[in-house]
Amino acid sequence: MSTIKIKDKEFAVSIPEEKILKEVERIAAQISKDLEGKNPLFLAVLNGSFVFAADLFRRITIPAEISFVKLASYEGTSSTGVIKEVMGLSENIAGRTVVVVEDIIDTGCTMAKLVENLGTRAPESIHICSLLLKPEKLKVKLDVEYVALEIPNDFIVGYGLDYDGFGRNLKDIYTVVE
Ligand code: 5GP
Ligand code: MG
């Protein structure tokens, strides 16, 4: 098995780019079907979702808009569960159909707080879309409508996701090797 090293950790490919894009295509088609006529506003959460958001949005076949927000809740390889404020939301989302685009849902705490925050701004509806979901780690009630891939609990990098800032430019998704 060929591995790569980022800082102190070794990683091996766990999901090849081809498989990722196939699943991105699948959920883009589903969203395009479900939200037809709604002129949805995609809100991609930076930094981790930028690669996914670009691939997903280009496969959306209905009129739609996209904007980006930033929050920080993660350090090293364990989730702190602490969310900072939602930064960069300049759009008025009142009455809008909003699709939140995340890279990964782990405990779900980050997404739950973000949805709660967005909910105070009177959107018509909020739909959660995540590239990855770790179902065994989910500890809050969350209706994740669109998931490209479900994965085990291990720490992953690549396709926009980082380990301490590095690894975002990897085309495939890599899992840490113990
Ligand atoms: P949650 O609040 O759901 O526990 O954590 C969500 C955030 O933690 C994600 O947006 C992501 O930034 C980070 N995260 C969770 N698991 C992983 C992982 O395996 N790899 C990386 N790179 N980030 C992760
Ligand atoms: Mg994230």
mmCIF file of C-alpha atoms and ligand atoms in Angstrom:
data_model
loop_
_atom_site.group_PDB
_atom_site.id
_atom_site.type_symbol
_atom_site.label_atom_id
_atom_site.label_comp_id
_atom_site.label_asym_id
_atom_site.label_seq_id
_atom_site.Cartn_x
_atom_site.Cartn_y
_atom_site.Cartn_z
ATOM 1 C CA MET A 1 0.000 0.000 0.000
ATOM 2 C CA SER A 2 1.466 3.359 -1.004
ATOM 3 C CA THR A 3 1.197 6.054 1.646
ATOM 4 C CA ILE A 4 1.926 9.754 1.914
ATOM 5 C CA LYS A 5 3.194 11.678 4.897
ATOM 6 C CA ILE A 6 1.707 14.949 6.159
ATOM 7 C CA LYS A 7 3.566 16.310 9.156
ATOM 8 C CA ASP A 8 3.699 13.456 11.703
ATOM 9 C CA LYS A 9 1.022 11.246 10.133
ATOM 10 C CA GLU A 10 0.829 8.688 7.332
ATOM 11 C CA PHE A 11 -2.177 8.536 5.056
ATOM 12 C CA ALA A 12 -3.370 6.065 2.400
ATOM 13 C CA VAL A 13 -5.991 6.540 -0.340
ATOM 14 C CA SER A 14 -9.407 5.416 0.851
ATOM 15 C CA ILE A 15 -11.750 6.993 -1.706
ATOM 16 C CA PRO A 16 -10.426 7.617 -5.225
ATOM 17 C CA GLU A 17 -11.391 10.802 -7.072
ATOM 18 C CA GLU A 18 -13.450 8.835 -9.613
ATOM 19 C CA LYS A 19 -15.686 7.407 -6.875
ATOM 20 C CA ILE A 20 -16.054 10.834 -5.190
ATOM 21 C CA LEU A 21 -17.143 12.492 -8.447
ATOM 22 C CA LYS A 22 -19.649 9.742 -9.191
ATOM 23 C CA GLU A 23 -21.355 10.363 -5.845
ATOM 24 C CA VAL A 24 -21.172 14.164 -6.254
ATOM 25 C CA GLU A 25 -22.908 13.754 -9.598
ATOM 26 C CA ARG A 26 -25.609 11.638 -7.934
ATOM 27 C CA ILE A 27 -26.478 14.186 -5.237
ATOM 28 C CA ALA A 28 -26.278 17.120 -7.672
ATOM 29 C CA ALA A 29 -28.926 15.388 -9.790
ATOM 30 C CA GLN A 30 -31.063 14.722 -6.711
ATOM 31 C CA ILE A 31 -30.842 18.345 -5.495
ATOM 32 C CA SER A 32 -31.596 19.655 -8.994
ATOM 33 C CA LYS A 33 -34.715 17.482 -9.069
ATOM 34 C CA ASP A 34 -35.888 18.218 -5.506
ATOM 35 C CA LEU A 35 -35.357 21.996 -5.594
ATOM 36 C CA GLU A 36 -36.514 22.752 -9.129
ATOM 37 C CA GLY A 37 -38.250 26.155 -9.292
ATOM 38 C CA LYS A 38 -36.895 27.192 -5.871
ATOM 39 C CA ASN A 39 -33.874 29.210 -7.042
ATOM 40 C CA PRO A 40 -31.852 27.763 -4.149
ATOM 41 C CA LEU A 41 -29.003 29.628 -2.508
ATOM 42 C CA PHE A 42 -26.063 27.321 -1.811
ATOM 43 C CA LEU A 43 -24.054 28.371 1.225
ATOM 44 C CA ALA A 44 -20.701 26.622 1.215
ATOM 45 C CA VAL A 45 -18.785 26.480 4.470
ATOM 46 C CA LEU A 46 -15.128 27.476 4.040
ATOM 47 C CA ASN A 47 -12.427 26.314 4.026
ATOM 48 C CA GLY A 48 -13.010 22.574 3.787
ATOM 49 C CA SER A 49 -15.920 22.510 1.342
ATOM 50 C CA PHE A 50 -14.397 24.629 -1.429
ATOM 51 C CA VAL A 51 -13.410 21.723 -3.694
ATOM 52 C CA PHE A 52 -16.670 19.843 -3.128
ATOM 53 C CA ALA A 53 -18.742 23.012 -3.587
ATOM 54 C CA ALA A 54 -17.058 23.750 -6.930
ATOM 55 C CA ASP A 55 -17.652 20.226 -8.240
ATOM 56 C CA LEU A 56 -21.195 20.034 -6.866
ATOM 57 C CA PHE A 57 -22.346 23.465 -8.036
ATOM 58 C CA ARG A 58 -21.136 22.908 -11.604
ATOM 59 C CA ARG A 59 -23.342 19.807 -11.741
ATOM 60 C CA ILE A 60 -26.485 21.629 -10.574
ATOM 61 C CA THR A 61 -28.758 21.944 -13.591
ATOM 62 C CA ILE A 62 -31.389 24.408 -12.258
ATOM 63 C CA PRO A 63 -31.014 28.183 -11.711
ATOM 64 C CA ALA A 64 -29.172 28.611 -8.416
ATOM 65 C CA GLU A 65 -26.838 30.951 -6.546
ATOM 66 C CA ILE A 66 -23.833 30.259 -4.382
ATOM 67 C CA SER A 67 -22.143 32.156 -1.584
ATOM 68 C CA PHE A 68 -19.561 31.286 1.064
ATOM 69 C CA VAL A 69 -19.462 31.533 4.821
ATOM 70 C CA LYS A 70 -16.688 30.813 7.222
ATOM 71 C CA LEU A 71 -16.640 29.386 10.712
ATOM 72 C CA ALA A 72 -13.977 27.584 12.655
ATOM 73 C CA SER A 73 -14.560 24.636 14.939
ATOM 74 C CA TYR A 74 -11.767 22.169 14.472
ATOM 75 C CA GLU A 75 -8.158 21.900 15.556
ATOM 76 C CA GLY A 76 -5.737 19.033 14.909
ATOM 77 C CA THR A 77 -7.528 15.708 14.726
ATOM 78 C CA SER A 78 -10.235 16.036 17.366
ATOM 79 C CA SER A 79 -13.399 18.110 17.136
ATOM 80 C CA THR A 80 -13.676 20.820 19.813
ATOM 81 C CA GLY A 81 -17.389 21.298 19.233
ATOM 82 C CA VAL A 82 -16.859 25.018 19.699
ATOM 83 C CA ILE A 83 -18.240 27.165 16.922
ATOM 84 C CA LYS A 84 -17.200 30.708 16.217
ATOM 85 C CA GLU A 85 -19.568 33.166 14.620
ATOM 86 C CA VAL A 86 -20.841 32.847 11.040
ATOM 87 C CA MET A 87 -18.650 35.162 8.996
ATOM 88 C CA GLY A 88 -19.187 36.561 5.530
ATOM 89 C CA LEU A 89 -22.926 36.080 5.143
ATOM 90 C CA SER A 90 -23.833 39.164 3.142
ATOM 91 C CA GLU A 91 -26.936 37.733 1.431
ATOM 92 C CA ASN A 92 -30.396 38.273 2.837
ATOM 93 C CA ILE A 93 -31.631 34.690 3.191
ATOM 94 C CA ALA A 94 -35.175 35.623 4.287
ATOM 95 C CA GLY A 95 -37.656 33.620 2.202
ATOM 96 C CA ARG A 96 -34.863 31.707 0.450
ATOM 97 C CA THR A 97 -34.370 28.000 -0.034
ATOM 98 C CA VAL A 98 -30.913 27.491 1.446
ATOM 99 C CA VAL A 99 -28.611 24.512 0.831
ATOM 100 C CA VAL A 100 -25.769 24.398 3.349
ATOM 101 C CA VAL A 101 -22.721 22.723 1.793
ATOM 102 C CA GLU A 102 -20.235 21.139 4.205
ATOM 103 C CA ASP A 103 -17.185 18.964 3.723
ATOM 104 C CA ILE A 104 -17.841 16.566 6.584
ATOM 105 C CA ILE A 105 -20.292 15.986 9.406
ATOM 106 C CA ASP A 106 -18.649 14.322 12.371
ATOM 107 C CA THR A 107 -20.458 14.888 15.698
ATOM 108 C CA GLY A 108 -22.868 17.205 13.857
ATOM 109 C CA CYS A 109 -22.375 19.985 16.411
ATOM 110 C CA THR A 110 -20.971 22.463 13.889
ATOM 111 C CA MET A 111 -23.847 21.908 11.458
ATOM 112 C CA ALA A 112 -26.503 21.999 14.190
ATOM 113 C CA LYS A 113 -25.286 25.383 15.405
ATOM 114 C CA LEU A 114 -24.992 26.755 11.895
ATOM 115 C CA VAL A 115 -28.536 25.643 11.036
ATOM 116 C CA GLU A 116 -29.773 27.204 14.275
ATOM 117 C CA ASN A 117 -28.043 30.482 13.410
ATOM 118 C CA LEU A 118 -29.380 30.504 9.822
ATOM 119 C CA GLY A 119 -32.843 29.609 11.106
ATOM 120 C CA THR A 120 -33.088 32.934 12.939
ATOM 121 C CA ARG A 121 -32.818 34.723 9.569
ATOM 122 C CA ALA A 122 -36.227 33.549 8.288
ATOM 123 C CA PRO A 123 -35.245 31.336 5.320
ATOM 124 C CA GLU A 124 -38.052 29.426 3.603
ATOM 125 C CA SER A 125 -36.168 26.182 4.215
ATOM 126 C CA ILE A 126 -32.702 24.877 5.024
ATOM 127 C CA HIS A 127 -31.328 21.716 3.413
ATOM 128 C CA ILE A 128 -28.150 20.067 4.635
ATOM 129 C CA CYS A 129 -25.678 18.718 2.082
ATOM 130 C CA SER A 130 -22.396 17.136 3.123
ATOM 131 C CA LEU A 131 -19.695 15.420 1.109
ATOM 132 C CA LEU A 132 -18.972 13.041 3.983
ATOM 133 C CA LEU A 133 -20.817 11.750 7.022
ATOM 134 C CA LYS A 134 -19.445 9.685 9.911
ATOM 135 C CA PRO A 135 -22.758 8.108 11.027
ATOM 136 C CA GLU A 136 -21.249 6.430 14.115
ATOM 137 C CA LYS A 137 -20.042 9.751 15.506
ATOM 138 C CA LEU A 138 -23.221 11.747 15.012
ATOM 139 C CA LYS A 139 -24.422 12.874 18.430
ATOM 140 C CA VAL A 140 -27.078 15.481 17.653
ATOM 141 C CA LYS A 141 -30.354 15.125 15.808
ATOM 142 C CA LEU A 142 -29.763 16.311 12.289
ATOM 143 C CA ASP A 143 -31.637 15.714 9.055
ATOM 144 C CA VAL A 144 -28.754 15.356 6.603
ATOM 145 C CA GLU A 145 -30.678 15.226 3.340
ATOM 146 C CA TYR A 146 -27.793 14.945 0.903
ATOM 147 C CA VAL A 147 -24.663 12.899 1.630
ATOM 148 C CA ALA A 148 -22.177 11.866 -1.045
ATOM 149 C CA LEU A 149 -20.359 9.256 1.055
ATOM 150 C CA GLU A 150 -20.647 7.694 4.499
ATOM 151 C CA ILE A 151 -17.308 6.836 6.107
ATOM 152 C CA PRO A 152 -15.982 5.167 9.263
ATOM 153 C CA ASN A 153 -14.654 7.157 12.222
ATOM 154 C CA ASP A 154 -11.057 7.545 11.039
ATOM 155 C CA PHE A 155 -9.508 10.919 10.312
ATOM 156 C CA ILE A 156 -9.359 11.762 6.606
ATOM 157 C CA VAL A 157 -7.735 14.402 4.380
ATOM 158 C CA GLY A 158 -7.797 15.442 0.731
ATOM 159 C CA TYR A 159 -10.356 16.822 -1.728
ATOM 160 C CA GLY A 160 -10.442 20.083 0.268
ATOM 161 C CA LEU A 161 -10.048 18.594 3.736
ATOM 162 C CA ASP A 162 -6.872 19.283 5.680
ATOM 163 C CA TYR A 163 -4.632 18.030 8.407
ATOM 164 C CA ASP A 164 -3.339 21.142 10.135
ATOM 165 C CA GLY A 165 -3.668 23.170 6.925
ATOM 166 C CA PHE A 166 -2.110 20.629 4.562
ATOM 167 C CA GLY A 167 -3.534 17.992 2.231
ATOM 168 C CA ARG A 168 -6.384 20.039 0.764
ATOM 169 C CA ASN A 169 -4.915 19.770 -2.747
ATOM 170 C CA LEU A 170 -4.954 15.967 -2.831
ATOM 171 C CA LYS A 171 -7.345 14.731 -5.545
ATOM 172 C CA ASP A 172 -8.378 11.587 -3.659
ATOM 173 C CA ILE A 173 -9.539 11.175 -0.065
ATOM 174 C CA TYR A 174 -6.933 9.656 2.267
ATOM 175 C CA THR A 175 -7.386 7.982 5.650
ATOM 176 C CA VAL A 176 -4.828 8.147 8.422
ATOM 177 C CA VAL A 177 -2.820 4.936 8.811
ATOM 178 C CA GLU A 178 -2.433 3.890 12.461
HETATM 179 P P1 5GP B 1 -18.479 18.257 13.892
HETATM 180 O O1 5GP B 1 -18.914 19.537 14.523
HETATM 181 O O2 5GP B 1 -19.520 17.633 13.004
HETATM 182 O O3 5GP B 1 -17.971 17.296 14.917
HETATM 183 O O4 5GP B 1 -17.202 18.584 13.052
HETATM 184 C C1 5GP B 1 -17.297 19.050 11.773
HETATM 185 C C2 5GP B 1 -15.999 19.657 11.308
HETATM 186 O O5 5GP B 1 -14.884 18.947 11.843
HETATM 187 C C3 5GP B 1 -15.868 19.552 9.822
HETATM 188 O O6 5GP B 1 -16.413 20.685 9.181
HETATM 189 C C4 5GP B 1 -14.370 19.436 9.624
HETATM 190 O O7 5GP B 1 -13.816 20.731 9.530
HETATM 191 C C5 5GP B 1 -13.887 18.766 10.873
HETATM 192 N N1 5GP B 1 -13.645 17.318 10.721
HETATM 193 C C6 5GP B 1 -14.366 16.311 11.264
HETATM 194 N N2 5GP B 1 -13.861 15.115 10.929
HETATM 195 C C7 5GP B 1 -12.793 15.368 10.140
HETATM 196 C C8 5GP B 1 -11.859 14.526 9.457
HETATM 197 O O8 5GP B 1 -11.869 13.275 9.486
HETATM 198 N N3 5GP B 1 -10.902 15.163 8.719
HETATM 199 C C9 5GP B 1 -10.817 16.513 8.636
HETATM 200 N N4 5GP B 1 -9.847 17.028 7.888
HETATM 201 N N5 5GP B 1 -11.693 17.345 9.264
HETATM 202 C C10 5GP B 1 -12.666 16.769 10.004
HETATM 203 MG MG MG B 2 -15.865 22.035 7.726
#
